[in-house]
């Protein structure tokens, strides 16, 4: 975290590339139903998803993962980061993410298999 803060300079204004800021044109889209977006072929999941330390990595390159499978172990009050779909871990490396600093963050890169298979889930009684 301190490494991230040291990259900031008080006299620099950071530009944030991204975000969705559409003009208000609801009349053009309110006649079209919502539809399901297809899965991307590659997903980049930053290991750090909150203030605080990253969780401990519990997958390695080449591992097959299932949707919902923990990619990290959280400690204390931290929660693990989970795989968003099924596929293969192809890299664990720094990657630029949607952060105003533009700095690379350690990420797990998953090539999706298109099957979107879940891990076995426990049911909860009502």
XYZ file of N, CA and C in Angstrom:
378
model
N 0.821 -1.189 0.000
C 0.000 0.000 0.000
C 0.862 1.248 0.000
N 1.947 1.227 0.795
C 2.804 2.400 0.861
C 3.493 2.649 -0.472
N 3.785 1.566 -1.214
C 4.388 1.712 -2.533
C 3.445 2.492 -3.450
N 2.150 2.214 -3.325
C 1.163 2.916 -4.121
C 1.126 4.395 -3.754
N 1.118 4.705 -2.450
C 1.082 6.095 -2.019
C 2.328 6.861 -2.451
N 3.470 6.189 -2.457
C 4.700 6.880 -2.841
C 4.695 7.265 -4.316
N 3.858 6.605 -5.114
C 3.789 6.935 -6.542
C 2.976 8.204 -6.788
N 2.176 8.617 -5.826
C 1.374 9.821 -5.979
C 2.203 11.067 -5.692
N 1.969 12.084 -6.480
C 2.589 13.384 -6.212
C 1.453 14.371 -5.990
N 1.620 15.261 -5.033
C 0.549 16.199 -4.715
C 0.283 17.179 -5.849
N 1.298 17.474 -6.655
C 1.116 18.456 -7.721
C 0.621 17.833 -9.027
N 0.337 16.526 -9.040
C -0.114 15.854 -10.258
C -1.598 15.543 -10.152
N -2.325 15.860 -11.200
C -3.730 15.507 -11.281
C -3.819 14.212 -12.083
N -4.410 13.190 -11.475
C -4.524 11.897 -12.147
C -5.786 11.879 -12.986
N -5.641 11.416 -14.201
C -6.773 11.268 -15.097
C -7.271 9.835 -14.991
N -8.549 9.665 -14.989
C -9.108 8.319 -14.894
C -9.706 7.948 -16.235
N -9.035 7.007 -16.924
C -9.553 6.523 -18.198
C -10.582 5.451 -17.917
N -11.768 5.655 -18.367
C -12.801 4.648 -18.158
C -14.023 5.242 -17.506
N -14.848 4.399 -17.041
C -16.102 4.835 -16.455
C -17.170 4.940 -17.532
N -18.408 4.939 -17.125
C -19.517 5.045 -18.066
C -20.279 6.306 -17.727
N -20.283 7.231 -18.657
C -20.956 8.513 -18.451
C -21.788 8.848 -19.687
N -22.838 8.062 -19.951
C -23.618 8.325 -21.153
C -24.506 9.549 -20.984
N -24.741 10.260 -22.076
C -25.705 11.358 -21.997
C -27.104 10.769 -21.785
N -27.990 11.567 -21.240
C -29.350 11.092 -20.974
C -30.108 10.964 -22.292
N -30.203 9.771 -22.804
C -30.937 9.504 -24.048
C -31.788 8.252 -23.872
N -32.509 8.186 -22.792
C -33.279 6.989 -22.473
C -34.361 6.692 -23.512
N -34.870 7.716 -24.172
C -35.923 7.468 -25.161
C -35.407 6.643 -26.334
N -34.115 6.676 -26.590
C -33.556 5.889 -27.687
C -33.376 4.427 -27.311
N -33.304 4.125 -26.019
C -33.018 2.751 -25.612
C -34.151 2.072 -24.852
N -35.198 2.790 -24.513
C -36.223 2.163 -23.675
C -37.130 1.204 -24.445
N -36.979 1.095 -25.748
C -37.772 0.149 -26.529
C -37.037 -1.148 -26.795
N -35.793 -1.249 -26.350
C -34.988 -2.445 -26.589
C -34.826 -3.206 -25.279
N -35.136 -4.494 -25.269
C -34.989 -5.249 -24.019
C -33.521 -5.461 -23.668
N -33.268 -5.661 -22.392
C -31.920 -5.996 -21.944
C -31.570 -7.387 -22.441
N -30.292 -7.633 -22.669
C -29.878 -8.961 -23.115
C -28.614 -9.377 -22.382
N -28.384 -10.665 -22.345
C -27.216 -11.234 -21.675
C -25.975 -10.992 -22.533
N -24.922 -10.515 -21.918
C -23.656 -10.303 -22.609
C -22.867 -11.602 -22.554
N -22.189 -11.939 -23.639
C -21.409 -13.174 -23.646
C -20.164 -13.020 -22.773
N -19.648 -14.148 -22.314
C -18.441 -14.141 -21.489
C -17.239 -13.709 -22.317
N -16.345 -12.924 -21.739
C -15.102 -12.606 -22.454
C -14.197 -13.836 -22.494
N -13.269 -13.856 -23.444
C -12.348 -14.983 -23.546
C -11.275 -14.930 -22.469
N -10.894 -13.726 -22.047
C -9.838 -13.561 -21.044
C -10.337 -12.600 -19.970
N -10.087 -12.981 -18.709
C -10.464 -12.134 -17.583
C -9.223 -11.801 -16.776
N -9.116 -10.550 -16.362
C -7.988 -10.085 -15.554
C -8.555 -9.679 -14.199
N -8.173 -10.414 -13.170
C -8.726 -10.197 -11.837
C -7.640 -9.674 -10.916
N -7.720 -8.382 -10.517
C -6.730 -7.858 -9.574
C -6.861 -8.561 -8.222
N -5.722 -8.863 -7.611
C -5.743 -9.540 -6.313
C -6.128 -8.588 -5.192
N -5.868 -7.321 -5.376
C -6.188 -6.332 -4.352
C -7.504 -5.670 -4.750
N -8.530 -5.888 -3.948
C -9.845 -5.366 -4.296
C -10.400 -4.450 -3.205
N -9.527 -4.012 -2.317
C -9.959 -3.189 -1.194
C -8.729 -2.524 -0.596
N -8.950 -1.645 0.354
C -7.821 -1.069 1.090
C -7.251 -2.169 1.964
N -5.979 -2.237 2.075
C -5.351 -3.288 2.867
C -4.518 -4.198 1.987
N -4.009 -5.233 2.596
C -3.107 -6.137 1.882
C -3.874 -7.098 0.979
N -3.161 -7.615 -0.026
C -3.725 -8.660 -0.879
C -3.837 -9.930 -0.055
N -4.777 -10.777 -0.420
C -4.861 -12.084 0.217
C -3.740 -12.987 -0.287
N -3.584 -14.123 0.360
C -2.560 -15.088 -0.042
C -3.059 -15.862 -1.260
N -2.274 -15.878 -2.313
C -2.632 -16.556 -3.552
C -2.734 -18.061 -3.329
N -3.788 -18.696 -3.821
C -3.937 -20.146 -3.629
C -4.132 -20.888 -4.954
N -3.797 -20.238 -6.080
C -3.781 -20.903 -7.386
C -2.432 -20.630 -8.034
N -2.122 -21.397 -9.072
C -0.871 -21.172 -9.803
C -1.156 -21.264 -11.296
N -0.214 -20.800 -12.100
C -0.359 -20.843 -13.549
C -0.569 -22.291 -13.978
N -1.543 -22.493 -14.844
C -1.875 -23.829 -15.332
C -3.043 -24.470 -14.611
N -3.421 -23.939 -13.438
C -4.552 -24.500 -12.692
C -5.861 -24.261 -13.443
N -6.742 -25.259 -13.409
C -8.105 -25.091 -13.904
C -8.928 -24.598 -12.717
N -9.724 -23.577 -12.944
C -10.549 -23.019 -11.872
C -12.014 -23.061 -12.287
N -12.876 -23.052 -11.288
C -14.313 -23.035 -11.508
C -14.879 -21.724 -10.985
N -16.008 -21.322 -11.536
C -16.671 -20.101 -11.095
C -16.956 -20.192 -9.599
N -16.605 -19.142 -8.873
C -16.828 -19.108 -7.430
C -15.683 -19.670 -6.613
N -14.697 -20.257 -7.268
C -13.553 -20.830 -6.548
C -12.664 -19.716 -6.016
N -12.246 -19.786 -4.751
C -11.339 -18.759 -4.225
C -9.994 -18.783 -4.953
N -9.525 -17.600 -5.322
C -8.196 -17.445 -5.917
C -7.189 -17.038 -4.850
N -7.698 -16.447 -3.759
C -6.851 -16.026 -2.641
C -7.492 -16.491 -1.337
N -6.690 -16.448 -0.277
C -7.193 -16.684 1.080
C -7.175 -15.342 1.796
N -8.297 -14.974 2.360
C -8.345 -13.746 3.130
C -7.909 -13.993 4.562
N -7.355 -12.997 5.180
C -6.921 -13.087 6.583
C -7.689 -12.066 7.394
N -8.052 -12.441 8.614
C -8.762 -11.508 9.481
C -10.105 -11.136 8.877
N -10.292 -9.864 8.605
C -11.559 -9.378 8.073
C -11.573 -9.330 6.547
N -10.480 -9.742 5.911
C -10.421 -9.729 4.449
C -11.159 -10.935 3.882
N -11.763 -10.750 2.738
C -12.445 -11.839 2.052
C -11.599 -12.298 0.873
N -11.755 -13.543 0.456
C -10.992 -14.012 -0.698
C -11.530 -13.415 -1.999
N -10.683 -13.390 -3.016
C -11.088 -13.024 -4.371
C -11.464 -14.334 -5.054
N -12.582 -14.343 -5.781
C -13.092 -15.568 -6.395
C -13.011 -15.498 -7.920
N -12.938 -16.666 -8.547
C -12.931 -16.756 -10.005
C -14.318 -16.381 -10.535
N -14.395 -15.486 -11.523
C -15.692 -15.078 -12.058
C -16.291 -16.084 -13.041
N -15.499 -17.012 -13.547
C -15.974 -18.056 -14.457
C -14.984 -19.211 -14.433
N -15.303 -20.276 -15.136
C -14.389 -21.416 -15.203
C -13.396 -21.220 -16.340
N -12.206 -21.769 -16.161
C -11.168 -21.647 -17.175
C -9.818 -22.042 -16.617
N -8.768 -21.544 -17.263
C -7.395 -21.880 -16.892
C -6.632 -20.621 -16.515
N -5.897 -20.683 -15.409
C -5.030 -19.570 -15.009
C -3.837 -19.578 -15.964
N -3.714 -18.529 -16.781
C -2.632 -18.470 -17.769
C -1.476 -17.593 -17.318
N -1.718 -16.716 -16.343
C -0.636 -15.856 -15.850
C -1.015 -15.297 -14.492
N 0.012 -15.013 -13.709
C -0.127 -14.258 -12.465
C 0.954 -13.202 -12.559
N 0.527 -11.975 -12.835
C 1.495 -10.930 -13.156
C 0.888 -9.558 -12.909
N 1.744 -8.530 -12.777
C 1.218 -7.171 -12.674
C 0.488 -6.795 -13.961
N -0.639 -6.106 -13.819
C -1.419 -5.674 -14.974
C -2.097 -4.357 -14.620
N -2.176 -3.455 -15.568
C -2.860 -2.184 -15.351
C -4.342 -2.458 -15.146
N -4.916 -1.829 -14.129
C -6.332 -2.020 -13.821
C -7.031 -0.671 -13.798
N -8.311 -0.688 -13.501
C -9.107 0.539 -13.476
C -8.857 1.305 -12.181
N -7.693 1.903 -12.079
C -7.329 2.715 -10.921
C -6.793 4.041 -11.451
N -7.164 5.158 -10.844
C -6.730 6.458 -11.359
C -5.219 6.619 -11.490
N -4.433 5.888 -10.716
C -2.979 6.031 -10.784
C -2.406 5.449 -12.066
N -3.100 4.506 -12.669
C -2.577 3.849 -13.859
C -1.464 2.859 -13.561
N -1.201 2.608 -12.276
C -0.144 1.666 -11.905
C -0.631 0.227 -12.060
N 0.296 -0.659 -12.366
C -0.041 -2.077 -12.500
C -0.247 -2.690 -11.120
N -1.196 -3.607 -11.039
C -1.470 -4.337 -9.801
C -1.341 -5.828 -10.087
N -0.882 -6.594 -9.104
C -0.769 -8.035 -9.274
C -2.152 -8.597 -9.591
N -2.230 -9.391 -10.645
C -3.513 -9.898 -11.135
C -3.406 -11.363 -11.531
N -4.540 -12.037 -11.466
C -4.655 -13.400 -11.986
C -5.360 -13.284 -13.332
N -4.769 -13.873 -14.363
C -5.345 -13.823 -15.700
C -5.889 -15.213 -16.016
N -7.188 -15.253 -16.328
C -7.880 -16.514 -16.600
C -8.385 -16.506 -18.032
N -8.041 -17.549 -18.786
C -8.643 -17.769 -20.096
C -9.878 -18.624 -19.872
N -11.049 -18.051 -20.185
C -12.315 -18.738 -19.942
C -12.477 -19.929 -20.882
N -13.102 -20.986 -20.378
C -13.360 -22.165 -21.213
C -14.737 -22.109 -21.865
N -15.526 -21.067 -21.543
C -16.846 -20.894 -22.139
C -17.935 -21.725 -21.489
N -17.580 -22.565 -20.528
C -18.569 -23.440 -19.893
C -19.207 -22.803 -18.658
N -18.528 -21.844 -18.041
C -19.047 -21.125 -16.875
C -19.512 -22.086 -15.773
N -18.714 -23.125 -15.507
C -19.050 -24.135 -14.500
C -18.752 -23.620 -13.096
N -19.662 -23.897 -12.165
C -19.538 -23.490 -10.764
C -18.824 -24.560 -9.947
N -18.213 -24.116 -8.848
C -17.752 -25.066 -7.837
C -18.998 -25.642 -7.169
N -18.840 -26.736 -6.440
C -19.971 -27.278 -5.702
C -20.326 -26.286 -4.602
N -21.593 -25.923 -4.556
C -22.037 -24.923 -3.586
C -22.852 -25.578 -2.487
N -22.686 -25.068 -1.276
C -23.470 -25.537 -0.138
C -24.786 -24.787 -0.119
N -25.868 -25.504 0.120
C -27.160 -24.833 0.218
C -27.401 -24.406 1.663
N -28.177 -23.383 1.818
C -28.537 -22.880 3.143
C -30.018 -23.161 3.360
N -30.347 -23.635 4.529
C -31.761 -23.878 4.815
C -32.436 -22.560 5.174
N -33.724 -22.493 4.871
C -34.488 -21.269 5.168
C -34.844 -21.187 6.626
